[in-house]
Coordinates of C-alpha atoms and ligand atoms in Angstrom, one line a residue:
M1 CA 0.0 0.0 0.0
M2 CA 1.1 3.5 -0.8
T3 CA 1.9 5.5 2.4
A4 CA 1.2 9.2 2.8
Y5 CA 4.9 9.6 3.3
G6 CA 5.6 7.9 -0.1
A7 CA 3.1 10.2 -1.8
I8 CA 4.7 13.3 -0.1
D9 CA 8.1 12.2 -1.2
I10 CA 6.9 12.0 -4.8
A11 CA 5.2 15.4 -4.4
V12 CA 8.5 16.9 -3.2
E13 CA 10.3 15.2 -6.1
S14 CA 7.7 16.7 -8.5
L15 CA 8.3 20.1 -7.0
K16 CA 12.0 19.7 -7.4
K17 CA 11.5 18.6 -11.0
G18 CA 10.0 22.0 -12.0
A19 CA 6.4 22.1 -10.7
Y20 CA 7.4 25.7 -10.0
D21 CA 3.9 27.2 -10.4
F22 CA 3.1 25.4 -7.2
I23 CA 5.8 27.4 -5.4
T24 CA 5.1 30.7 -7.0
K25 CA 1.4 30.6 -6.0
P26 CA 0.3 30.6 -2.4
L27 CA 0.1 27.1 -0.8
D28 CA -3.5 25.9 -0.9
V29 CA -4.6 22.6 0.7
E30 CA -7.0 21.7 -2.1
R31 CA -4.2 21.9 -4.7
L32 CA -1.9 19.9 -2.4
V33 CA -4.5 17.1 -2.0
H34 CA -5.0 17.1 -5.8
L35 CA -1.3 16.7 -6.4
L36 CA -1.0 14.0 -3.8
N37 CA -3.9 12.1 -5.4
K38 CA -2.3 12.3 -8.8
C39 CA 0.9 10.9 -7.4
I40 CA -0.9 8.0 -5.8
Q41 CA -2.7 7.3 -9.1
H42 CA 0.6 7.4 -10.9
Q43 CA 2.2 5.0 -8.4
T44 CA -0.8 2.6 -8.7
L45 CA -0.5 2.6 -12.4
I46 CA 3.3 1.9 -12.3
R47 CA 2.6 -1.0 -9.9
K48 CA -0.1 -2.4 -12.1
N49 CA 2.2 -2.2 -15.1
I50 CA 5.0 -4.0 -13.2
L51 CA 2.5 -6.7 -12.2
L52 CA 1.2 -7.1 -15.7
E53 CA 4.7 -7.3 -17.1
K54 CA 5.5 -10.0 -14.5
Q55 CA 2.4 -12.0 -15.4
L56 CA 3.2 -11.7 -19.1
F57 CA 6.8 -12.9 -18.5
E58 CA 5.5 -15.8 -16.4
R59 CA 3.1 -16.7 -19.2
Q60 CA 5.8 -16.6 -21.8
T61 CA 8.2 -18.7 -19.7
K62 CA 5.7 -21.3 -18.5
I63 CA 5.9 -24.8 -19.8
I64 CA 2.4 -26.1 -20.3
G65 CA 1.4 -29.7 -20.2
E66 CA 0.1 -32.3 -17.9
S67 CA 1.4 -35.5 -19.6
K68 CA 3.7 -37.8 -17.8
K69 CA 6.6 -36.7 -20.1
I70 CA 6.1 -33.0 -19.4
K71 CA 5.7 -33.5 -15.7
N72 CA 8.9 -35.5 -15.8
I73 CA 10.7 -32.7 -17.6
L74 CA 9.4 -30.1 -15.1
N75 CA 10.8 -32.2 -12.3
Q76 CA 14.1 -32.6 -14.0
L77 CA 14.3 -28.9 -14.8
K78 CA 13.7 -28.1 -11.1
I79 CA 16.6 -30.4 -10.0
I80 CA 18.9 -29.1 -12.7
A81 CA 18.1 -25.4 -11.9
K82 CA 19.2 -25.9 -8.3
S83 CA 22.6 -27.4 -9.4
D84 CA 25.1 -25.3 -11.3
L85 CA 25.8 -28.1 -13.8
T86 CA 26.1 -27.6 -17.6
A87 CA 23.0 -28.8 -19.3
L88 CA 22.4 -30.0 -22.8
I89 CA 18.8 -29.8 -24.1
T90 CA 18.0 -31.8 -27.2
G91 CA 14.9 -32.2 -29.3
E92 CA 13.4 -31.3 -32.6
S93 CA 12.9 -27.7 -33.6
G94 CA 9.9 -26.0 -31.9
T95 CA 9.7 -28.5 -29.0
G96 CA 10.5 -25.8 -26.3
K97 CA 14.3 -26.1 -25.9
E98 CA 14.7 -22.4 -25.5
L99 CA 11.8 -22.3 -23.1
A100 CA 13.4 -25.0 -21.0
A101 CA 16.6 -23.1 -20.9
K102 CA 14.8 -20.0 -19.7
T103 CA 13.0 -22.1 -17.1
I104 CA 16.3 -23.4 -15.8
H105 CA 17.7 -19.9 -15.5
E106 CA 14.5 -18.6 -13.9
W107 CA 14.4 -21.3 -11.3
S108 CA 18.2 -21.1 -10.5
P109 CA 19.9 -19.0 -7.9
R110 CA 21.3 -17.0 -10.9
K111 CA 17.8 -15.7 -11.8
E112 CA 18.5 -12.1 -10.8
K113 CA 21.5 -12.0 -13.2
K114 CA 21.4 -12.1 -17.0
L115 CA 20.5 -14.9 -19.2
I116 CA 22.2 -14.3 -22.5
I117 CA 20.7 -16.2 -25.5
V118 CA 23.0 -16.9 -28.4
N119 CA 21.7 -18.4 -31.6
C120 CA 25.0 -19.8 -32.8
P121 CA 24.2 -20.2 -36.6
A122 CA 22.7 -16.7 -36.8
I123 CA 26.0 -15.0 -36.1
P124 CA 28.6 -15.3 -38.9
E125 CA 31.5 -17.5 -37.9
S126 CA 34.0 -14.7 -38.4
L127 CA 32.1 -12.6 -35.7
L128 CA 31.1 -15.3 -33.3
E129 CA 34.4 -15.6 -31.5
S130 CA 34.6 -11.8 -30.7
E131 CA 30.9 -11.7 -29.9
L132 CA 31.3 -14.5 -27.4
F133 CA 34.7 -13.7 -25.9
G134 CA 35.1 -10.0 -26.7
Y135 CA 38.2 -8.3 -28.1
K136 CA 41.1 -6.1 -27.2
K137 CA 41.5 -2.7 -28.8
G138 CA 43.6 -3.1 -32.0
A139 CA 42.9 -6.8 -32.3
F140 CA 41.7 -6.1 -35.8
T141 CA 41.2 -2.9 -37.9
Q142 CA 37.7 -2.2 -36.6
A143 CA 38.6 -2.8 -33.0
M144 CA 38.8 0.8 -31.9
A145 CA 38.3 0.0 -28.2
D146 CA 38.1 -3.0 -25.9
K147 CA 34.8 -4.8 -26.2
K148 CA 33.3 -7.1 -23.7
G149 CA 32.1 -10.5 -25.0
L150 CA 28.8 -12.1 -24.1
F151 CA 30.4 -14.4 -21.6
E152 CA 31.7 -11.4 -19.6
I153 CA 28.3 -9.7 -19.9
A154 CA 26.7 -12.8 -18.6
D155 CA 29.1 -13.0 -15.6
K156 CA 27.3 -14.6 -12.6
G157 CA 24.4 -15.4 -14.9
S158 CA 23.7 -18.0 -17.6
I159 CA 24.4 -18.3 -21.3
F160 CA 22.1 -20.3 -23.6
L161 CA 24.0 -21.5 -26.6
D162 CA 21.3 -22.5 -29.1
E163 CA 22.1 -24.9 -32.0
I164 CA 25.5 -25.7 -30.5
G165 CA 25.9 -28.5 -33.2
D166 CA 26.6 -25.7 -35.7
L167 CA 29.6 -24.3 -33.8
S168 CA 32.9 -24.5 -35.7
I169 CA 35.7 -26.8 -34.4
N170 CA 37.8 -23.7 -33.6
L171 CA 35.0 -22.3 -31.4
Q172 CA 34.3 -25.7 -29.9
T173 CA 37.9 -25.8 -28.7
K174 CA 37.5 -22.3 -27.1
L175 CA 34.3 -23.3 -25.5
L176 CA 35.9 -26.4 -24.1
R177 CA 38.6 -24.3 -22.5
F178 CA 36.0 -22.2 -20.8
L179 CA 34.2 -25.3 -19.5
Q180 CA 37.5 -26.7 -18.2
E181 CA 39.1 -23.6 -16.8
G182 CA 36.3 -21.2 -16.3
E183 CA 38.4 -18.7 -18.4
I184 CA 37.9 -16.8 -21.6
R185 CA 40.5 -15.1 -23.8
P186 CA 39.3 -12.0 -25.7
V187 CA 40.5 -11.8 -29.3
G188 CA 43.9 -10.1 -29.4
E189 CA 44.4 -10.5 -25.6
N190 CA 47.3 -12.4 -24.2
R191 CA 45.8 -12.9 -20.8
T192 CA 42.8 -14.9 -19.9
K193 CA 39.9 -13.7 -17.7
K194 CA 37.9 -15.7 -15.2
V195 CA 34.1 -15.5 -15.6
D196 CA 31.4 -17.3 -13.7
V197 CA 28.8 -18.3 -16.2
R198 CA 26.4 -21.3 -16.3
I199 CA 26.2 -22.9 -19.7
I200 CA 23.0 -24.3 -21.1
A201 CA 23.3 -25.6 -24.6
A202 CA 20.8 -26.9 -27.1
T203 CA 20.8 -28.8 -30.4
N204 CA 18.4 -30.5 -32.7
H205 CA 21.3 -32.4 -34.4
D206 CA 22.4 -35.8 -33.4
L207 CA 25.7 -34.9 -31.8
Q208 CA 26.8 -38.5 -31.7
K209 CA 26.6 -38.7 -35.5
K210 CA 28.6 -35.4 -35.7
I211 CA 31.2 -36.9 -33.5
E212 CA 31.5 -39.9 -35.7
K213 CA 32.1 -37.6 -38.7
D214 CA 34.6 -35.5 -36.7
L215 CA 32.4 -32.5 -36.9
F216 CA 31.9 -32.3 -33.1
R217 CA 34.5 -32.7 -30.4
E218 CA 33.8 -35.7 -28.2
D219 CA 35.4 -34.2 -25.2
L220 CA 33.2 -31.1 -25.5
Y221 CA 30.1 -33.3 -25.9
Y222 CA 30.8 -34.9 -22.5
R223 CA 31.5 -31.6 -20.9
L224 CA 28.2 -30.2 -22.2
N225 CA 26.2 -33.3 -21.6
V226 CA 26.7 -33.4 -17.8
V227 CA 22.9 -33.4 -17.6
N228 CA 20.7 -34.0 -20.5
I229 CA 17.1 -33.1 -21.2
R230 CA 15.2 -34.3 -24.3
M231 CA 12.2 -32.3 -25.2
P232 CA 9.5 -34.5 -26.7
S233 CA 8.1 -34.0 -30.1
L234 CA 4.5 -32.9 -30.1
Y235 CA 3.2 -36.3 -31.4
E236 CA 4.7 -37.9 -28.2
I237 CA 2.6 -35.6 -26.0
K238 CA -0.6 -35.6 -28.1
E239 CA -2.7 -35.6 -24.9
D240 CA -1.3 -32.2 -24.0
I241 CA -2.4 -30.6 -27.3
P242 CA -5.8 -29.4 -26.0
I243 CA -4.4 -27.7 -22.9
I244 CA -1.5 -26.1 -24.9
A245 CA -3.7 -25.0 -27.7
N246 CA -6.2 -23.4 -25.2
F247 CA -3.4 -21.7 -23.5
F248 CA -2.2 -20.1 -26.7
L249 CA -5.7 -19.2 -27.6
N250 CA -6.4 -17.5 -24.2
E251 CA -3.1 -15.8 -24.3
F252 CA -3.8 -14.4 -27.8
C253 CA -7.2 -13.1 -26.8
I254 CA -5.9 -11.4 -23.6
M255 CA -2.9 -9.9 -25.4
N256 CA -5.1 -8.5 -28.2
N257 CA -7.9 -7.4 -26.0
I258 CA -10.5 -9.5 -27.9
P259 CA -13.4 -11.5 -26.4
Q260 CA -12.4 -15.0 -25.2
K261 CA -12.7 -17.6 -28.0
T262 CA -12.9 -21.4 -27.7
F263 CA -12.3 -24.3 -30.2
S264 CA -15.3 -26.4 -31.1
P265 CA -14.8 -30.1 -30.2
E266 CA -14.3 -31.0 -33.9
A267 CA -11.7 -28.2 -34.3
M268 CA -9.9 -29.5 -31.3
D269 CA -10.0 -33.0 -32.6
L270 CA -8.4 -31.8 -35.8
L271 CA -5.6 -30.0 -33.9
V272 CA -5.0 -33.1 -31.8
N273 CA -4.7 -35.4 -34.8
F274 CA -2.7 -33.0 -37.1
N275 CA 0.8 -34.0 -38.1
W276 CA 2.8 -31.3 -36.3
T277 CA 6.2 -31.5 -37.9
G278 CA 7.0 -28.0 -36.5
N279 CA 5.9 -29.1 -33.0
I280 CA 4.7 -26.6 -30.5
R281 CA 6.0 -23.6 -32.4
E282 CA 3.9 -24.6 -35.4
L283 CA 0.8 -25.2 -33.2
K284 CA 1.3 -21.8 -31.6
N285 CA 1.5 -20.0 -35.0
I286 CA -1.6 -21.7 -36.3
V287 CA -3.6 -21.1 -33.1
Q288 CA -2.7 -17.4 -33.2
R289 CA -3.5 -17.1 -36.9
T290 CA -6.8 -18.9 -36.5
A291 CA -7.7 -16.7 -33.5
L292 CA -7.0 -13.6 -35.5
F293 CA -9.1 -14.6 -38.6
S294 CA -12.0 -16.6 -37.0
S295 CA -15.3 -14.6 -36.8
G296 CA -17.3 -16.0 -33.9
N297 CA -16.4 -16.9 -30.4
I298 CA -16.5 -20.6 -31.1
I299 CA -13.8 -21.6 -33.7
S300 CA -15.1 -24.2 -36.1
M301 CA -13.0 -26.9 -37.8
D302 CA -13.1 -25.0 -41.2
E303 CA -11.7 -21.9 -39.6
I304 CA -8.4 -23.4 -38.6
K305 CA -5.7 -21.7 -40.6
F306 CA -3.2 -24.4 -41.4
D307 CA -0.3 -23.1 -43.3
K308 CA 1.1 -24.6 -46.5
R309 CA 3.0 -27.1 -44.4
G310 CA -0.3 -28.8 -43.9
S311 CA -1.0 -29.2 -47.6
S312 CA 0.5 -31.9 -49.7
K313 CA 0.4 -29.4 -52.6
A314 CA 2.8 -27.0 -50.9
Q315 CA 4.4 -24.9 -53.7
Y316 CA 7.1 -23.0 -51.8
F317 CA 8.9 -21.9 -54.9
N318 CA 6.2 -20.1 -56.7
E319 CA 4.2 -18.7 -53.9
I320 CA 5.9 -15.6 -52.9
S321 CA 3.4 -15.0 -50.1
H322 CA 5.2 -17.8 -48.3
L323 CA 8.2 -15.5 -47.9
N324 CA 7.2 -14.2 -44.5
V325 CA 9.1 -11.3 -42.9
D326 CA 11.3 -13.5 -40.9
L327 CA 12.8 -15.0 -44.0
L328 CA 13.4 -11.7 -45.5
E329 CA 15.3 -10.6 -42.4
I330 CA 17.9 -13.4 -42.6
P331 CA 20.7 -13.7 -45.2
Y332 CA 19.9 -15.3 -48.6
H333 CA 21.8 -18.5 -48.0
Q334 CA 20.2 -19.0 -44.6
A335 CA 16.7 -18.2 -46.0
K336 CA 17.3 -20.6 -48.9
E337 CA 18.3 -23.3 -46.4
Q338 CA 15.2 -22.6 -44.4
I339 CA 12.9 -22.9 -47.4
L340 CA 14.6 -26.1 -48.5
R341 CA 14.3 -27.5 -45.0
D342 CA 10.5 -26.6 -44.9
F343 CA 10.0 -28.0 -48.3
S344 CA 11.9 -31.2 -47.7
V345 CA 10.2 -31.8 -44.3
D346 CA 6.8 -31.4 -46.0
Y347 CA 7.7 -33.5 -49.0
L348 CA 9.2 -36.4 -47.2
S349 CA 6.5 -36.3 -44.4
E350 CA 3.7 -36.4 -47.0
H351 CA 5.1 -39.5 -48.6
L352 CA 5.8 -41.1 -45.3
K353 CA 2.2 -40.3 -44.2
K354 CA 0.8 -41.9 -47.4
T355 CA 2.9 -45.0 -46.8
K356 CA 2.3 -45.1 -43.0
G357 CA 6.0 -44.8 -42.4
N358 CA 7.3 -47.3 -45.0
V359 CA 10.6 -45.8 -46.0
T360 CA 11.2 -48.0 -49.0
L361 CA 7.8 -47.2 -50.5
A362 CA 8.1 -43.5 -49.7
A363 CA 11.5 -43.4 -51.4
Q364 CA 10.1 -45.1 -54.5
M365 CA 7.3 -42.6 -54.7
S366 CA 9.7 -39.8 -54.4
G367 CA 12.0 -41.2 -57.2
L368 CA 14.9 -41.3 -54.7
D369 CA 16.9 -44.3 -53.7
R370 CA 16.2 -45.5 -50.2
Q371 CA 19.6 -44.6 -48.8
Y372 CA 19.4 -41.0 -49.9
F373 CA 15.8 -40.8 -48.7
Q374 CA 17.0 -42.0 -45.2
Q375 CA 19.9 -39.6 -45.3
L376 CA 17.4 -36.7 -45.8
M377 CA 15.2 -38.0 -43.0
R378 CA 18.2 -38.0 -40.7
K379 CA 19.2 -34.5 -41.8
Y380 CA 15.8 -33.1 -41.2
N381 CA 15.1 -35.2 -38.1
I382 CA 12.2 -37.0 -39.5
L383 CA 11.3 -40.2 -37.7
S384 CA 9.4 -42.9 -39.6
E385 CA 7.9 -44.2 -36.3
R386 CA 5.7 -41.2 -36.0
F387 CA 3.9 -42.0 -39.3
R388 CA 3.4 -45.6 -38.2
L389 CA 1.5 -44.5 -35.1
Q390 CA -1.0 -42.5 -37.1
Ligands
ADP401 N1 5.4 -26.8 -23.2 C1 5.2 -25.6 -23.7 N2 4.2 -24.8 -23.2 C2 4.0 -23.6 -23.7 N3 4.6 -23.0 -24.7 C3 5.6 -23.8 -25.3 C4 5.9 -25.1 -24.8 N4 7.0 -25.5 -25.6 C5 7.2 -24.6 -26.5 N5 6.4 -23.5 -26.3 C6 6.4 -22.3 -27.1 O1 6.7 -22.7 -28.4 C7 7.6 -21.8 -29.1 C8 8.8 -22.6 -29.6 O2 9.6 -23.0 -28.4 P1 11.2 -22.8 -28.4 O3 11.6 -22.9 -27.0 O4 11.6 -21.7 -29.2 O5 11.5 -24.2 -29.2 P2 12.9 -24.7 -29.7 O6 14.0 -23.8 -29.1 O7 13.0 -26.1 -29.3 O8 12.9 -24.5 -31.2 C9 7.9 -20.7 -28.1 O9 7.0 -19.6 -28.3 C10 7.6 -21.3 -26.8 O10 7.3 -20.4 -25.8
MG402 MG1 15.2 -22.7 -30.6

């Protein structure tokens, strides 16, 4: 509760900040009460805003789900958060790896300090080292002054290294040194610096396979994989789809200040049985888009706005509308890779769906040999088992 003293303090502050007409005119009690009331209202609004921001943050960092798998993950995250161990989070894209990392940080004693999120493949290799470890003035032409790296900025906090499987061998070695010694060496600096940072890493690659191909250091893998959490694909936690979809729908309506909507039972059935190759991220996008375009308060089956991923006739290359803003914001090669990935996941999944997970048949239908088809499945993390279940 706001005390009268608090309000008076603010009134005095306002006076100091130039409410000079108050001083130049004779003191009148009515005006003083008016000013105090305004201060109290102002304070109440600030408090309300802080509370709303907090609630919003909690909503965004809340792992939803009541299945055994999700409950298990929440328990594991609680234990991991209390320890200071390096954690490796694995799982397909869109399964909540970043959300799990945020949860670990939020539940850890480091929560008051920073959590720095680094999407490794998004930063060009030539910049990543100086971004992570900083540089000394004069280390290269553009280095006009010393620059702190993200590890130093995250000191006493945590760093989330997303898509660690894409890190070059050179940077893997430097990361390993940090994990062994707790030290970093800024580019162009002779001396090392101690920093206290908790590492949480994530990957959707099979790191064991990368190790076999000498693309990932085995010693780094063991250092990172002190504790491991595997986020389940959405088809593994199908029973959670209604609660997760409703959560996104409610969140969308609240955030956009529109009347609360609900899914009809048939619409929900469709969501539960859809082949979510993009996992929870894809579910979230579709729920949001559906909520935006649906007319009434009850969303019917026909109103669900599946994207082209849901259609076997996906024509990524001649439908420019598919190029959403995100793609245009990333470099050409990365955007091309993204389109290729989306197309390949769709294409292979559609054939696997038709053949109920029979890889030989799906390869034949695609005009590819079985080995190459399997290679693509591995590359894009497509499991034939999930099509057998449907
Ligand atoms: N269990 C969950 N409950 C609620 N939201 C989730 C859950 N898992 C993922 N999300 C949401 O789905 C989106 C994708 O999750 P993210 O953590 O970025 O996945 P990943 O890093 O594995 O690709 C985010 O908006 C995230 O908040
Ligand atoms: Mg991610």
